[in-house]
Amino acid sequence: MTTATTTATQTATDPLALIDVDHVRFYVGNAKQAAYFYAHTFGFNISQVADLTTGSRDEADYLLTQGNIRLLLTTPLSSDHPAADEIKLYGDGVKDIALTVFDAKAAYELAMKNGAVSAAEPRTLSNETGSVTVASIKTYGRAIHTFVSRTGSFALPELKKGAPFMPTFRPIESPVNDYNKAHPCGLKYVDHCVGNVEEGKMNHWVQWYEDIMGFKMFKHFDDADISTEYSALMSKVMASGNHLIKMPINEPAQGKKKSQIQEYLEWHNMTPGVQHLALRTDDELASVAELRRRGVDFLNLPDTYYDIVWDRVNKVLTENGHEAVREDHDRIKDLGILVDADDEGYLLQLFTKPLQDRPTLFFEIISRRGSQSFGKGNFKALFEALELEQERRGNL
Ligand code: FE2
């Protein structure tokens, strides 16, 4: 069953009402170099930095921006920085899904009252032009959510126009930013953020998002029969009250072979974490074409995928009175893009290979034509493709 869920409108009176995804923070071994990877391959601008030159003595932070996506790459400058231990355990990956709220201290206090575990108590960074307040709670495994509230020149609308991210940041001019302007990748915002948790713990974390964050289960097409012999995963989707962010939670299931969730955990010190970020574009074909041209390593599909996809997808669309897939079918095949449909419409999606040497974090590039689901119909095709990749890594 599919439903377009509607929930009560949250207002500023609810401290856990989310305004935006403030940023996604990665812990990486070398932020200066990682910044160039994400800039050159995915079209992110290297916008701002806080490092030794701005008085940051313990870590370097690079703010990368594209559309309404803000990635913050953090690297420790000494071995006693907590990120140093995490990089040793997990390699490069996502540490923090930070959320903009009206009052970070109030959001933190309510989450704590709801039973959250603290990761960092509220603190305010300010100068004569405004302030940023941050406070963090732990979620699954090594991941945290930081609540961020902003005033004055640091307010979100100003940040989107290029104002400083926080008081210690300075802007960066880079030729890669000019190149990206001339050759846009078209990525607009974070569509969803998927976490992998331990076997048997999915429902625990579903409950956690309900109790602590006030999220609700997102009802959608994928709900029934999500675990197939191919997928070897169980997944439920949690959504914030205004559907600003959707957070599917996966746990490994018994399949024919070792699941990708299990592989992730084994290369992530058996610790839950963020598996993928789905980045939304309005034009899947243009985005994927540009990303491929830049050398993004996407998953390869079995050739047979396109023998059956149009019948599968167009049958669902016709049955539900929707237009057929309007994008050029041959170009979709040439670009290796995945297609799925449900009773609300269709979506186009494609997954990258892991973004670092460990088979952990990856990106998804997604565009939606009505469909609000996550591509369940592609699980079988995808798993066949993923298994081939796993086999090549000797991890099956
Ligand atoms: Fe996804």
PDB file of C-alpha atoms in Angstrom, residues 47-198:
ATOM      1  CA  SER A  47      33.435  27.084  -0.079  1.00  0.00           C
ATOM      2  CA  GLN A  48      34.971  27.663   3.334  1.00  0.00           C
ATOM      3  CA  VAL A  49      37.670  26.382   5.641  1.00  0.00           C
ATOM      4  CA  ALA A  50      38.551  26.483   9.336  1.00  0.00           C
ATOM      5  CA  ASP A  51      42.107  25.343   9.973  1.00  0.00           C
ATOM      6  CA  LEU A  52      45.385  26.512  11.487  1.00  0.00           C
ATOM      7  CA  THR A  53      45.180  29.690   9.400  1.00  0.00           C
ATOM      8  CA  THR A  54      41.899  30.647  11.092  1.00  0.00           C
ATOM      9  CA  GLY A  55      43.002  29.677  14.579  1.00  0.00           C
ATOM     10  CA  SER A  56      41.586  26.150  14.622  1.00  0.00           C
ATOM     11  CA  ARG A  57      44.368  24.253  16.417  1.00  0.00           C
ATOM     12  CA  ASP A  58      42.824  20.804  16.824  1.00  0.00           C
ATOM     13  CA  GLU A  59      41.042  20.079  13.534  1.00  0.00           C
ATOM     14  CA  ALA A  60      40.647  21.254   9.946  1.00  0.00           C
ATOM     15  CA  ASP A  61      37.137  21.613   8.511  1.00  0.00           C
ATOM     16  CA  TYR A  62      36.229  22.157   4.870  1.00  0.00           C
ATOM     17  CA  LEU A  63      32.694  23.226   3.970  1.00  0.00           C
ATOM     18  CA  LEU A  64      31.615  21.880   0.576  1.00  0.00           C
ATOM     19  CA  THR A  65      28.400  23.165  -0.965  1.00  0.00           C
ATOM     20  CA  GLN A  66      26.138  22.322  -3.877  1.00  0.00           C
ATOM     21  CA  GLY A  67      22.496  23.407  -4.119  1.00  0.00           C
ATOM     22  CA  ASN A  68      21.188  23.076  -0.561  1.00  0.00           C
ATOM     23  CA  ILE A  69      23.695  20.360   0.334  1.00  0.00           C
ATOM     24  CA  ARG A  70      26.421  21.214   2.826  1.00  0.00           C
ATOM     25  CA  LEU A  71      29.120  18.631   3.515  1.00  0.00           C
ATOM     26  CA  LEU A  72      31.622  19.348   6.260  1.00  0.00           C
ATOM     27  CA  LEU A  73      34.883  17.413   6.015  1.00  0.00           C
ATOM     28  CA  THR A  74      36.716  17.209   9.323  1.00  0.00           C
ATOM     29  CA  THR A  75      40.214  15.910   9.855  1.00  0.00           C
ATOM     30  CA  PRO A  76      41.997  15.749  13.225  1.00  0.00           C
ATOM     31  CA  LEU A  77      45.280  17.625  13.603  1.00  0.00           C
ATOM     32  CA  SER A  78      46.532  15.465  16.452  1.00  0.00           C
ATOM     33  CA  SER A  79      46.203  11.916  17.721  1.00  0.00           C
ATOM     34  CA  ASP A  80      44.200  12.937  20.802  1.00  0.00           C
ATOM     35  CA  HIS A  81      41.329  14.378  18.730  1.00  0.00           C
ATOM     36  CA  PRO A  82      38.367  11.952  18.991  1.00  0.00           C
ATOM     37  CA  ALA A  83      38.140  11.798  15.185  1.00  0.00           C
ATOM     38  CA  ALA A  84      41.600  10.182  15.087  1.00  0.00           C
ATOM     39  CA  ASP A  85      40.308   7.093  16.905  1.00  0.00           C
ATOM     40  CA  GLU A  86      37.202   6.927  14.737  1.00  0.00           C
ATOM     41  CA  ILE A  87      39.176   7.102  11.496  1.00  0.00           C
ATOM     42  CA  LYS A  88      41.336   4.258  12.764  1.00  0.00           C
ATOM     43  CA  LEU A  89      38.225   2.163  13.482  1.00  0.00           C
ATOM     44  CA  TYR A  90      35.964   3.074  10.565  1.00  0.00           C
ATOM     45  CA  GLY A  91      38.009   4.754   7.864  1.00  0.00           C
ATOM     46  CA  ASP A  92      36.473   7.821   6.209  1.00  0.00           C
ATOM     47  CA  GLY A  93      32.724   8.174   6.679  1.00  0.00           C
ATOM     48  CA  VAL A  94      29.763  10.115   8.008  1.00  0.00           C
ATOM     49  CA  LYS A  95      29.850  11.150  11.660  1.00  0.00           C
ATOM     50  CA  ASP A  96      26.995  13.619  11.973  1.00  0.00           C
ATOM     51  CA  ILE A  97      23.661  14.367  10.331  1.00  0.00           C
ATOM     52  CA  ALA A  98      23.261  17.895  11.682  1.00  0.00           C
ATOM     53  CA  LEU A  99      19.798  19.424  11.720  1.00  0.00           C
ATOM     54  CA  THR A 100      18.856  23.097  11.791  1.00  0.00           C
ATOM     55  CA  VAL A 101      16.287  23.912  14.470  1.00  0.00           C
ATOM     56  CA  PHE A 102      14.870  27.107  15.969  1.00  0.00           C
ATOM     57  CA  ASP A 103      16.654  26.639  19.314  1.00  0.00           C
ATOM     58  CA  ALA A 104      19.405  24.016  19.526  1.00  0.00           C
ATOM     59  CA  LYS A 105      19.551  24.085  23.335  1.00  0.00           C
ATOM     60  CA  ALA A 106      15.793  23.522  23.640  1.00  0.00           C
ATOM     61  CA  ALA A 107      15.891  20.742  21.011  1.00  0.00           C
ATOM     62  CA  TYR A 108      18.758  19.050  22.846  1.00  0.00           C
ATOM     63  CA  GLU A 109      17.012  19.357  26.211  1.00  0.00           C
ATOM     64  CA  LEU A 110      13.781  17.889  24.856  1.00  0.00           C
ATOM     65  CA  ALA A 111      15.654  15.019  23.168  1.00  0.00           C
ATOM     66  CA  MET A 112      17.477  14.341  26.443  1.00  0.00           C
ATOM     67  CA  LYS A 113      14.173  14.410  28.322  1.00  0.00           C
ATOM     68  CA  ASN A 114      12.875  11.908  25.745  1.00  0.00           C
ATOM     69  CA  GLY A 115      15.758   9.578  26.624  1.00  0.00           C
ATOM     70  CA  ALA A 116      18.614  10.567  24.299  1.00  0.00           C
ATOM     71  CA  VAL A 117      22.273  10.040  25.185  1.00  0.00           C
ATOM     72  CA  SER A 118      24.382  13.193  24.967  1.00  0.00           C
ATOM     73  CA  ALA A 119      27.284  13.472  22.546  1.00  0.00           C
ATOM     74  CA  ALA A 120      28.057  17.149  23.247  1.00  0.00           C
ATOM     75  CA  GLU A 121      26.392  19.670  25.540  1.00  0.00           C
ATOM     76  CA  PRO A 122      25.093  22.949  24.134  1.00  0.00           C
ATOM     77  CA  ARG A 123      27.673  25.592  23.286  1.00  0.00           C
ATOM     78  CA  THR A 124      27.404  28.888  21.466  1.00  0.00           C
ATOM     79  CA  LEU A 125      29.978  30.337  19.093  1.00  0.00           C
ATOM     80  CA  SER A 126      29.455  34.014  18.415  1.00  0.00           C
ATOM     81  CA  ASN A 127      30.967  37.229  17.204  1.00  0.00           C
ATOM     82  CA  GLU A 128      29.631  40.751  16.745  1.00  0.00           C
ATOM     83  CA  THR A 129      27.536  39.682  13.722  1.00  0.00           C
ATOM     84  CA  GLY A 130      25.623  36.706  15.130  1.00  0.00           C
ATOM     85  CA  SER A 131      25.837  33.307  16.749  1.00  0.00           C
ATOM     86  CA  VAL A 132      25.644  29.563  16.171  1.00  0.00           C
ATOM     87  CA  THR A 133      24.499  27.212  18.926  1.00  0.00           C
ATOM     88  CA  VAL A 134      25.210  23.486  18.621  1.00  0.00           C
ATOM     89  CA  ALA A 135      24.363  20.480  20.807  1.00  0.00           C
ATOM     90  CA  SER A 136      24.635  16.801  19.885  1.00  0.00           C
ATOM     91  CA  ILE A 137      23.014  13.492  20.735  1.00  0.00           C
ATOM     92  CA  LYS A 138      24.110   9.973  19.877  1.00  0.00           C
ATOM     93  CA  THR A 139      22.104   7.880  17.434  1.00  0.00           C
ATOM     94  CA  TYR A 140      22.988   4.434  16.025  1.00  0.00           C
ATOM     95  CA  GLY A 141      26.578   3.244  16.297  1.00  0.00           C
ATOM     96  CA  ARG A 142      29.147   5.947  15.671  1.00  0.00           C
ATOM     97  CA  ALA A 143      26.635   8.455  14.262  1.00  0.00           C
ATOM     98  CA  ILE A 144      25.310  11.553  16.004  1.00  0.00           C
ATOM     99  CA  HIS A 145      22.729  14.260  15.352  1.00  0.00           C
ATOM    100  CA  THR A 146      23.823  17.811  16.082  1.00  0.00           C
ATOM    101  CA  PHE A 147      21.085  20.373  16.554  1.00  0.00           C
ATOM    102  CA  VAL A 148      22.146  23.725  15.111  1.00  0.00           C
ATOM    103  CA  SER A 149      20.461  27.104  15.608  1.00  0.00           C
ATOM    104  CA  ARG A 150      21.709  30.214  13.890  1.00  0.00           C
ATOM    105  CA  THR A 151      21.239  33.972  14.348  1.00  0.00           C
ATOM    106  CA  GLY A 152      22.338  37.171  12.593  1.00  0.00           C
ATOM    107  CA  SER A 153      24.868  36.751   9.804  1.00  0.00           C
ATOM    108  CA  PHE A 154      25.028  32.996  10.500  1.00  0.00           C
ATOM    109  CA  ALA A 155      21.317  32.432   9.863  1.00  0.00           C
ATOM    110  CA  LEU A 156      20.534  29.759   7.296  1.00  0.00           C
ATOM    111  CA  PRO A 157      19.331  32.138   4.535  1.00  0.00           C
ATOM    112  CA  GLU A 158      22.627  34.051   4.878  1.00  0.00           C
ATOM    113  CA  LEU A 159      24.652  30.834   4.872  1.00  0.00           C
ATOM    114  CA  LYS A 160      22.912  29.779   1.644  1.00  0.00           C
ATOM    115  CA  LYS A 161      24.079  33.081   0.123  1.00  0.00           C
ATOM    116  CA  GLY A 162      27.681  32.384   1.124  1.00  0.00           C
ATOM    117  CA  ALA A 163      27.919  33.928   4.600  1.00  0.00           C
ATOM    118  CA  PRO A 164      30.312  32.277   7.086  1.00  0.00           C
ATOM    119  CA  PHE A 165      29.314  28.807   8.279  1.00  0.00           C
ATOM    120  CA  MET A 166      30.550  29.534  11.804  1.00  0.00           C
ATOM    121  CA  PRO A 167      32.699  32.325  13.286  1.00  0.00           C
ATOM    122  CA  THR A 168      36.013  30.540  12.668  1.00  0.00           C
ATOM    123  CA  PHE A 169      35.479  29.883   8.946  1.00  0.00           C
ATOM    124  CA  ARG A 170      36.937  31.848   6.044  1.00  0.00           C
ATOM    125  CA  PRO A 171      35.879  31.693   2.378  1.00  0.00           C
ATOM    126  CA  ILE A 172      37.985  29.866  -0.219  1.00  0.00           C
ATOM    127  CA  GLU A 173      38.480  30.798  -3.834  1.00  0.00           C
ATOM    128  CA  SER A 174      39.281  27.788  -5.987  1.00  0.00           C
ATOM    129  CA  PRO A 175      39.440  27.302  -9.755  1.00  0.00           C
ATOM    130  CA  VAL A 176      37.418  24.122  -9.227  1.00  0.00           C
ATOM    131  CA  ASN A 177      34.494  26.277  -8.093  1.00  0.00           C
ATOM    132  CA  ASP A 178      34.566  28.166 -11.397  1.00  0.00           C
ATOM    133  CA  TYR A 179      34.743  24.870 -13.254  1.00  0.00           C
ATOM    134  CA  ASN A 180      31.731  23.544 -11.338  1.00  0.00           C
ATOM    135  CA  LYS A 181      29.752  26.674 -12.187  1.00  0.00           C
ATOM    136  CA  ALA A 182      30.412  26.077 -15.879  1.00  0.00           C
ATOM    137  CA  HIS A 183      29.733  22.318 -15.626  1.00  0.00           C
ATOM    138  CA  PRO A 184      26.982  21.840 -13.028  1.00  0.00           C
ATOM    139  CA  CYS A 185      26.183  18.406 -11.621  1.00  0.00           C
ATOM    140  CA  GLY A 186      22.727  19.571 -10.545  1.00  0.00           C
ATOM    141  CA  LEU A 187      22.616  18.059  -7.044  1.00  0.00           C
ATOM    142  CA  LYS A 188      20.028  19.922  -4.979  1.00  0.00           C
ATOM    143  CA  TYR A 189      19.532  18.487  -1.491  1.00  0.00           C
ATOM    144  CA  VAL A 190      19.725  15.367   0.674  1.00  0.00           C
ATOM    145  CA  ASP A 191      16.696  13.224  -0.244  1.00  0.00           C
ATOM    146  CA  HIS A 192      17.323  10.555   2.394  1.00  0.00           C
ATOM    147  CA  CYS A 193      20.040   9.213   4.635  1.00  0.00           C
ATOM    148  CA  VAL A 194      20.286   5.475   5.243  1.00  0.00           C
ATOM    149  CA  GLY A 195      21.728   3.841   8.342  1.00  0.00           C
ATOM    150  CA  ASN A 196      22.929   0.258   8.743  1.00  0.00           C
ATOM    151  CA  VAL A 197      22.331  -1.169  12.207  1.00  0.00           C
ATOM    152  CA  GLU A 198      23.056  -4.541  13.808  1.00  0.00           C
TER     153      GLU A 198
END
